[in-house]
mmCIF file of C-alpha atoms and ligand atoms in Angstrom:
data_model
loop_
_atom_site.group_PDB
_atom_site.id
_atom_site.type_symbol
_atom_site.label_atom_id
_atom_site.label_comp_id
_atom_site.label_asym_id
_atom_site.label_seq_id
_atom_site.Cartn_x
_atom_site.Cartn_y
_atom_site.Cartn_z
ATOM 1 C CA UNK A 221 -3.584 11.077 20.172
ATOM 2 C CA UNK A 222 -3.733 9.558 16.542
ATOM 3 C CA UNK A 223 -0.157 11.379 16.240
ATOM 4 C CA UNK A 224 1.213 9.747 19.808
ATOM 5 C CA UNK A 225 -0.260 6.517 18.362
ATOM 6 C CA UNK A 226 1.435 6.286 15.428
ATOM 7 C CA UNK A 227 4.802 7.738 16.497
ATOM 8 C CA UNK A 228 4.726 4.788 19.244
ATOM 9 C CA UNK A 229 3.715 1.973 16.665
ATOM 10 C CA UNK A 230 6.852 3.655 14.674
ATOM 11 C CA UNK A 231 4.551 4.028 12.218
ATOM 12 C CA UNK A 232 6.795 5.699 8.870
ATOM 13 C CA UNK A 233 6.257 8.938 7.012
ATOM 14 C CA UNK A 234 2.891 9.167 5.131
ATOM 15 C CA UNK A 235 2.524 11.414 2.086
ATOM 16 C CA UNK A 236 -0.753 10.259 -0.211
ATOM 17 C CA UNK A 237 -4.417 11.120 0.891
ATOM 18 C CA UNK A 238 -5.673 7.375 1.674
ATOM 19 C CA UNK A 239 -2.127 6.725 3.571
ATOM 20 C CA UNK A 240 -3.942 8.214 6.760
ATOM 21 C CA UNK A 241 -6.844 6.312 6.736
ATOM 22 C CA UNK A 242 -4.306 2.816 6.264
ATOM 23 C CA UNK A 243 -2.583 4.170 9.240
ATOM 24 C CA UNK A 244 -5.925 5.146 11.516
ATOM 25 C CA UNK A 245 -7.419 1.580 10.492
ATOM 26 C CA UNK A 246 -3.842 -0.272 11.601
ATOM 27 C CA UNK A 247 -4.105 2.373 15.399
ATOM 28 C CA UNK A 248 -7.556 1.127 15.559
ATOM 29 C CA UNK A 249 -7.155 -2.434 15.699
ATOM 30 C CA UNK A 250 -3.678 -1.756 17.973
ATOM 31 C CA UNK A 251 -6.622 -0.308 20.343
ATOM 32 C CA UNK A 252 -8.888 -3.419 20.322
ATOM 33 C CA UNK A 253 -5.776 -5.361 20.465
ATOM 34 C CA UNK A 254 -4.486 -3.471 23.972
ATOM 35 C CA UNK A 255 -7.826 -3.713 25.262
ATOM 36 C CA UNK A 256 -8.175 -7.384 24.926
ATOM 37 C CA UNK A 257 -4.718 -7.436 25.948
ATOM 38 C CA UNK A 258 -5.268 -5.929 29.441
ATOM 39 C CA UNK A 259 -8.542 -7.980 29.787
ATOM 40 C CA UNK A 260 -6.992 -11.037 29.258
ATOM 41 C CA UNK A 261 -3.994 -10.155 31.955
ATOM 42 C CA UNK A 262 -6.435 -9.313 34.213
ATOM 43 C CA UNK A 263 -8.271 -12.598 33.755
ATOM 44 C CA UNK A 264 -5.278 -14.768 33.827
ATOM 45 C CA UNK A 265 -4.275 -13.364 37.057
ATOM 46 C CA UNK A 266 -7.748 -13.525 38.779
ATOM 47 C CA UNK A 267 -7.999 -17.367 37.496
ATOM 48 C CA UNK A 268 -4.177 -17.888 39.076
ATOM 49 C CA UNK A 269 -5.589 -16.660 42.493
ATOM 50 C CA UNK A 270 -9.047 -17.692 42.364
ATOM 51 C CA UNK A 271 -8.624 -21.420 41.367
ATOM 52 C CA UNK A 272 -5.390 -22.099 43.018
ATOM 53 C CA UNK A 273 -5.557 -25.916 44.263
ATOM 54 C CA UNK A 274 -5.315 -24.910 47.954
ATOM 55 C CA UNK A 275 -8.607 -23.080 47.671
ATOM 56 C CA UNK A 276 -10.524 -25.965 45.233
ATOM 57 C CA UNK A 277 -8.808 -28.949 46.829
ATOM 58 C CA UNK A 278 -12.285 -31.049 45.122
ATOM 59 C CA UNK A 279 -13.054 -29.791 41.677
ATOM 60 C CA UNK A 280 -16.403 -28.354 41.059
ATOM 61 C CA UNK A 281 -18.383 -30.238 38.436
ATOM 62 C CA UNK A 282 -21.237 -27.247 38.027
ATOM 63 C CA UNK A 283 -18.582 -24.555 36.809
ATOM 64 C CA UNK A 284 -19.566 -20.840 36.288
ATOM 65 C CA UNK A 285 -23.182 -20.435 35.814
ATOM 66 C CA UNK A 286 -23.724 -16.450 34.932
ATOM 67 C CA UNK A 287 -23.210 -15.001 31.417
ATOM 68 C CA UNK A 288 -20.362 -12.383 32.122
ATOM 69 C CA UNK A 289 -18.129 -14.287 29.443
ATOM 70 C CA UNK A 290 -20.925 -14.578 26.892
ATOM 71 C CA UNK A 291 -21.568 -10.568 27.192
ATOM 72 C CA UNK A 292 -17.718 -9.657 26.864
ATOM 73 C CA UNK A 293 -17.550 -12.115 24.119
ATOM 74 C CA UNK A 294 -20.753 -10.100 21.868
ATOM 75 C CA UNK A 295 -18.605 -6.918 22.753
ATOM 76 C CA UNK A 296 -15.356 -8.102 21.204
ATOM 77 C CA UNK A 297 -17.449 -9.465 18.334
ATOM 78 C CA UNK A 298 -18.955 -6.300 18.180
ATOM 79 C CA UNK A 299 -16.023 -4.208 18.018
ATOM 80 C CA UNK A 300 -14.359 -6.256 15.299
ATOM 81 C CA UNK A 301 -17.560 -6.001 13.122
ATOM 82 C CA UNK A 302 -17.501 -2.384 13.617
ATOM 83 C CA UNK A 303 -13.853 -2.128 12.340
ATOM 84 C CA UNK A 304 -14.494 -4.626 9.213
ATOM 85 C CA UNK A 305 -17.991 -2.517 8.316
ATOM 86 C CA UNK A 306 -16.928 0.859 8.995
ATOM 87 C CA UNK A 307 -13.087 1.265 8.437
ATOM 88 C CA UNK A 308 -11.445 -1.651 6.564
ATOM 89 C CA UNK A 309 -14.188 -2.224 3.777
ATOM 90 C CA UNK A 310 -14.610 1.542 3.406
ATOM 91 C CA UNK A 311 -11.196 2.114 2.924
ATOM 92 C CA UNK A 312 -10.657 -0.651 0.749
ATOM 93 C CA UNK A 313 -13.463 -0.080 -1.856
ATOM 94 C CA UNK A 314 -12.173 3.490 -2.200
ATOM 95 C CA UNK A 315 -8.149 2.987 -2.586
ATOM 96 C CA UNK A 316 -8.703 -0.262 -4.635
ATOM 97 C CA UNK A 317 -12.159 0.420 -6.452
ATOM 98 C CA UNK A 318 -12.789 4.129 -6.985
ATOM 99 C CA UNK A 319 -10.274 5.118 -9.112
ATOM 100 C CA UNK A 320 -10.110 9.068 -10.726
ATOM 101 C CA UNK A 321 -10.783 9.991 -13.950
ATOM 102 C CA UNK A 322 -7.654 9.841 -16.611
ATOM 103 C CA UNK A 323 -8.254 13.383 -17.135
ATOM 104 C CA UNK A 324 -7.728 14.586 -13.871
ATOM 105 C CA UNK A 325 -4.404 12.387 -12.881
ATOM 106 C CA UNK A 326 -0.682 11.586 -13.892
ATOM 107 C CA UNK A 327 -1.219 8.579 -15.849
ATOM 108 C CA UNK A 328 1.753 6.213 -16.121
ATOM 109 C CA UNK A 329 3.026 2.766 -17.078
ATOM 110 C CA UNK A 330 5.927 0.767 -15.032
ATOM 111 C CA UNK A 331 7.344 -2.465 -16.181
ATOM 112 C CA UNK A 332 9.354 -4.142 -13.766
ATOM 113 C CA UNK A 333 12.326 -6.063 -14.281
ATOM 114 C CA UNK A 334 15.275 -7.573 -12.874
ATOM 115 C CA UNK A 335 16.072 -5.143 -11.023
ATOM 116 C CA UNK A 336 14.707 -2.124 -11.775
ATOM 117 C CA UNK A 337 11.443 -0.187 -13.017
ATOM 118 C CA UNK A 338 10.482 1.005 -16.330
ATOM 119 C CA UNK A 339 8.726 3.917 -16.407
ATOM 120 C CA UNK A 340 6.631 5.298 -19.513
ATOM 121 C CA UNK A 341 4.823 8.546 -19.623
ATOM 122 C CA UNK A 342 2.031 9.854 -22.287
ATOM 123 C CA UNK A 343 3.823 13.060 -22.791
ATOM 124 C CA UNK A 344 2.314 16.401 -23.477
ATOM 125 C CA UNK A 345 -0.722 14.795 -25.217
ATOM 126 C CA UNK A 346 -1.609 13.091 -22.289
ATOM 127 C CA UNK A 347 -1.975 10.139 -24.910
ATOM 128 C CA UNK A 348 0.002 6.852 -24.506
ATOM 129 C CA UNK A 349 1.038 5.434 -28.468
ATOM 130 C CA UNK A 350 -0.483 2.420 -29.388
ATOM 131 C CA UNK A 351 0.955 -0.879 -27.973
ATOM 132 C CA UNK A 352 1.546 -4.391 -28.868
ATOM 133 C CA UNK A 353 2.458 -6.980 -26.308
ATOM 134 C CA UNK A 354 3.572 -8.527 -29.623
ATOM 135 C CA UNK A 355 5.651 -6.036 -30.278
ATOM 136 C CA UNK A 356 7.654 -6.445 -26.905
ATOM 137 C CA UNK A 357 11.511 -7.795 -26.354
ATOM 138 C CA UNK A 358 14.269 -6.622 -24.892
ATOM 139 C CA UNK A 359 14.761 -3.007 -26.013
ATOM 140 C CA UNK A 360 10.672 -2.702 -26.235
ATOM 141 C CA UNK A 361 9.627 -3.430 -22.877
ATOM 142 C CA UNK A 362 6.389 -1.568 -23.331
ATOM 143 C CA UNK A 363 5.425 -3.196 -27.229
ATOM 144 C CA UNK A 364 5.407 0.318 -28.328
ATOM 145 C CA UNK A 365 4.208 0.560 -31.868
ATOM 146 C CA UNK A 366 6.808 2.570 -33.577
ATOM 147 C CA UNK A 367 4.665 4.828 -36.023
ATOM 148 C CA UNK A 368 1.734 5.781 -34.603
ATOM 149 C CA UNK A 369 1.530 9.476 -33.605
ATOM 150 C CA UNK A 370 0.010 9.823 -29.922
ATOM 151 C CA UNK A 371 3.803 7.689 -29.215
ATOM 152 C CA UNK A 372 5.920 10.458 -30.671
ATOM 153 C CA UNK A 373 5.944 12.428 -27.410
ATOM 154 C CA UNK A 374 5.856 9.547 -25.274
ATOM 155 C CA UNK A 375 8.558 9.570 -22.790
ATOM 156 C CA UNK A 376 10.595 6.447 -21.377
ATOM 157 C CA UNK A 377 13.087 6.363 -18.575
ATOM 158 C CA UNK A 378 13.978 4.046 -15.397
ATOM 159 C CA UNK A 379 14.434 3.588 -11.764
ATOM 160 C CA UNK A 380 12.500 7.372 -11.181
ATOM 161 C CA UNK A 381 9.066 7.962 -11.065
ATOM 162 C CA UNK A 382 8.005 11.815 -11.500
ATOM 163 C CA UNK A 383 4.613 12.728 -10.247
ATOM 164 C CA UNK A 384 2.806 15.376 -9.596
ATOM 165 C CA UNK A 385 2.111 16.709 -5.707
ATOM 166 C CA UNK A 386 -2.033 16.858 -5.035
ATOM 167 C CA UNK A 387 -2.784 15.602 -8.103
ATOM 168 C CA UNK A 388 -4.395 11.942 -8.621
ATOM 169 C CA UNK A 389 -1.721 9.360 -9.976
ATOM 170 C CA UNK A 390 -2.834 5.930 -11.993
ATOM 171 C CA UNK A 391 -0.121 3.521 -12.548
ATOM 172 C CA UNK A 392 -0.420 0.709 -14.867
ATOM 173 C CA UNK A 393 1.861 -2.153 -13.510
ATOM 174 C CA UNK A 394 3.007 -5.070 -15.270
ATOM 175 C CA UNK A 395 6.338 -6.966 -15.417
ATOM 176 C CA UNK A 396 8.858 -8.147 -17.886
ATOM 177 C CA UNK A 397 10.360 -11.192 -16.371
ATOM 178 C CA UNK A 398 9.406 -12.494 -12.784
ATOM 179 C CA UNK A 399 6.433 -11.203 -10.267
ATOM 180 C CA UNK A 400 8.122 -8.236 -8.724
ATOM 181 C CA UNK A 401 5.776 -5.927 -6.278
ATOM 182 C CA UNK A 402 5.200 -2.335 -6.675
ATOM 183 C CA UNK A 403 5.599 -0.831 -2.892
ATOM 184 C CA UNK A 404 5.616 2.748 -2.212
ATOM 185 C CA UNK A 405 5.662 2.984 1.611
ATOM 186 C CA UNK A 406 4.972 6.841 2.163
ATOM 187 C CA UNK A 407 2.272 6.501 -0.540
ATOM 188 C CA UNK A 408 0.892 2.771 1.504
ATOM 189 C CA UNK A 409 0.609 1.124 -2.029
ATOM 190 C CA UNK A 410 1.520 -2.194 -2.388
ATOM 191 C CA UNK A 411 0.910 -4.157 -5.897
ATOM 192 C CA UNK A 412 2.480 -7.198 -7.451
ATOM 193 C CA UNK A 413 3.675 -6.959 -11.100
ATOM 194 C CA UNK A 414 2.939 -9.855 -12.994
ATOM 195 C CA UNK A 415 4.162 -10.695 -16.386
ATOM 196 C CA UNK A 416 1.368 -10.686 -19.046
ATOM 197 C CA UNK A 417 -0.817 -8.381 -16.789
ATOM 198 C CA UNK A 418 -1.274 -5.011 -16.525
ATOM 199 C CA UNK A 419 -3.442 -3.784 -13.236
ATOM 200 C CA UNK A 420 -3.498 -0.577 -12.146
ATOM 201 C CA UNK A 421 -3.279 1.130 -8.978
ATOM 202 C CA UNK A 422 -3.985 4.439 -7.462
ATOM 203 C CA UNK A 423 -2.844 6.718 -4.853
ATOM 204 C CA UNK A 424 -2.585 11.027 -4.477
ATOM 205 C CA UNK A 425 0.601 12.444 -3.081
ATOM 206 C CA UNK A 426 0.035 14.976 -0.692
ATOM 207 C CA UNK A 427 3.519 16.095 0.248
ATOM 208 C CA UNK A 428 6.355 16.802 -1.992
ATOM 209 C CA UNK A 429 9.473 14.993 -1.514
ATOM 210 C CA UNK A 430 11.398 11.868 -2.835
ATOM 211 C CA UNK A 431 9.941 8.560 -1.502
ATOM 212 C CA UNK A 432 11.501 4.891 -1.648
ATOM 213 C CA UNK A 433 10.360 2.464 -3.932
ATOM 214 C CA UNK A 434 10.837 -1.293 -2.800
ATOM 215 C CA UNK A 435 9.982 -4.361 -4.579
ATOM 216 C CA UNK A 436 7.862 -6.581 -2.008
ATOM 217 C CA UNK A 437 7.949 -9.790 -4.047
ATOM 218 C CA UNK A 438 11.780 -11.860 -3.312
ATOM 219 C CA UNK A 439 12.990 -11.564 -7.090
ATOM 220 C CA UNK A 440 16.114 -13.066 -7.198
ATOM 221 C CA UNK A 441 19.433 -12.057 -6.452
ATOM 222 C CA UNK A 442 19.480 -8.723 -6.998
ATOM 223 C CA UNK A 443 16.028 -7.836 -5.475
ATOM 224 C CA UNK A 444 17.445 -5.442 -3.104
ATOM 225 C CA UNK A 445 18.653 -2.999 -5.578
ATOM 226 C CA UNK A 446 15.098 -2.486 -7.046
ATOM 227 C CA UNK A 447 15.243 -0.084 -3.893
ATOM 228 C CA UNK A 448 17.122 2.444 -5.402
ATOM 229 C CA UNK A 449 14.016 2.973 -7.402
ATOM 230 C CA UNK A 450 12.139 6.780 -6.221
ATOM 231 C CA UNK A 451 8.641 8.405 -6.345
ATOM 232 C CA UNK A 452 9.392 11.998 -7.065
ATOM 233 C CA UNK A 453 6.389 14.016 -5.811
ATOM 234 C CA UNK A 454 6.643 17.851 -7.276
ATOM 235 C CA UNK A 455 5.045 20.660 -8.095
ATOM 236 C CA UNK A 456 3.105 20.959 -11.576
ATOM 237 C CA UNK A 457 5.635 23.678 -12.769
ATOM 238 C CA UNK A 458 8.984 21.143 -11.661
ATOM 239 C CA UNK A 459 7.528 18.294 -13.413
ATOM 240 C CA UNK A 460 6.394 20.161 -16.727
ATOM 241 C CA UNK A 461 10.312 21.522 -16.538
ATOM 242 C CA UNK A 462 11.542 17.678 -15.894
ATOM 243 C CA UNK A 463 9.838 16.074 -18.701
ATOM 244 C CA UNK A 464 10.755 18.942 -20.991
ATOM 245 C CA UNK A 465 14.393 17.708 -20.097
ATOM 246 C CA UNK A 466 13.196 14.297 -21.583
ATOM 247 C CA UNK A 467 13.965 13.164 -25.132
ATOM 248 C CA UNK A 468 10.410 11.863 -26.574
ATOM 249 C CA UNK A 469 9.803 8.581 -28.478
ATOM 250 C CA UNK A 470 10.149 5.324 -27.339
ATOM 251 C CA UNK A 471 14.114 5.565 -26.932
ATOM 252 C CA UNK A 472 14.857 5.316 -23.221
ATOM 253 C CA UNK A 473 16.715 7.785 -21.307
ATOM 254 C CA UNK A 474 18.083 6.866 -17.909
ATOM 255 C CA UNK A 475 17.360 9.047 -15.432
HETATM 256 CU CU1 CU B 185 11.673 -7.001 -7.988
#
């Protein structure tokens, strides 16, 4: 039933663990709206028939005396409360608050710019080199401190983000210039990229593939070009192999 409803609503393919929960919430809300729609339509035609002027030549100053409409209202409020308390809030708490451990995750930093995505990986040691906001400039978007040994194996790329399937991903998102927004529809994640802030998000991709990254804030003339960003979800072996082809250090490699 849920599959069918997802198809009817044209929900895009989902490839992250919490994505299913997001879709289910959307579907439940639509079920409630369908029920309300049917109820209101029935009442609409009943009212047209029941209160036709020929049937009611004189106004009735007393009106309805039963409480049927109040009971129906209570049921609708309870349904909405249930959606909020048992689906929306727990989903939000899980997707936004409960971060996985960094040691079990692929940790990445992303700095958006007009009009591309810059990506930094901690390399084999799993540790980012020291960074200092004072050092940020055009050829050092992440403010990398050049002589820190932890940074020697860090890798920096653009446009494409590689992650490992079935392993949590934590991305620290920032921006070099204006407000962008990191959106991967298949992962059901969206987070604004704001200059001067570093905002973490997390998700667990559960299906290998290449997924489009969109910028979800109109950020200038080349805004739509940011859609060439790609999230590549692959096996650990493929990820390691890819990482090994990158030149470590502060240098950027364009791929
Ligand atoms: Cu943008």
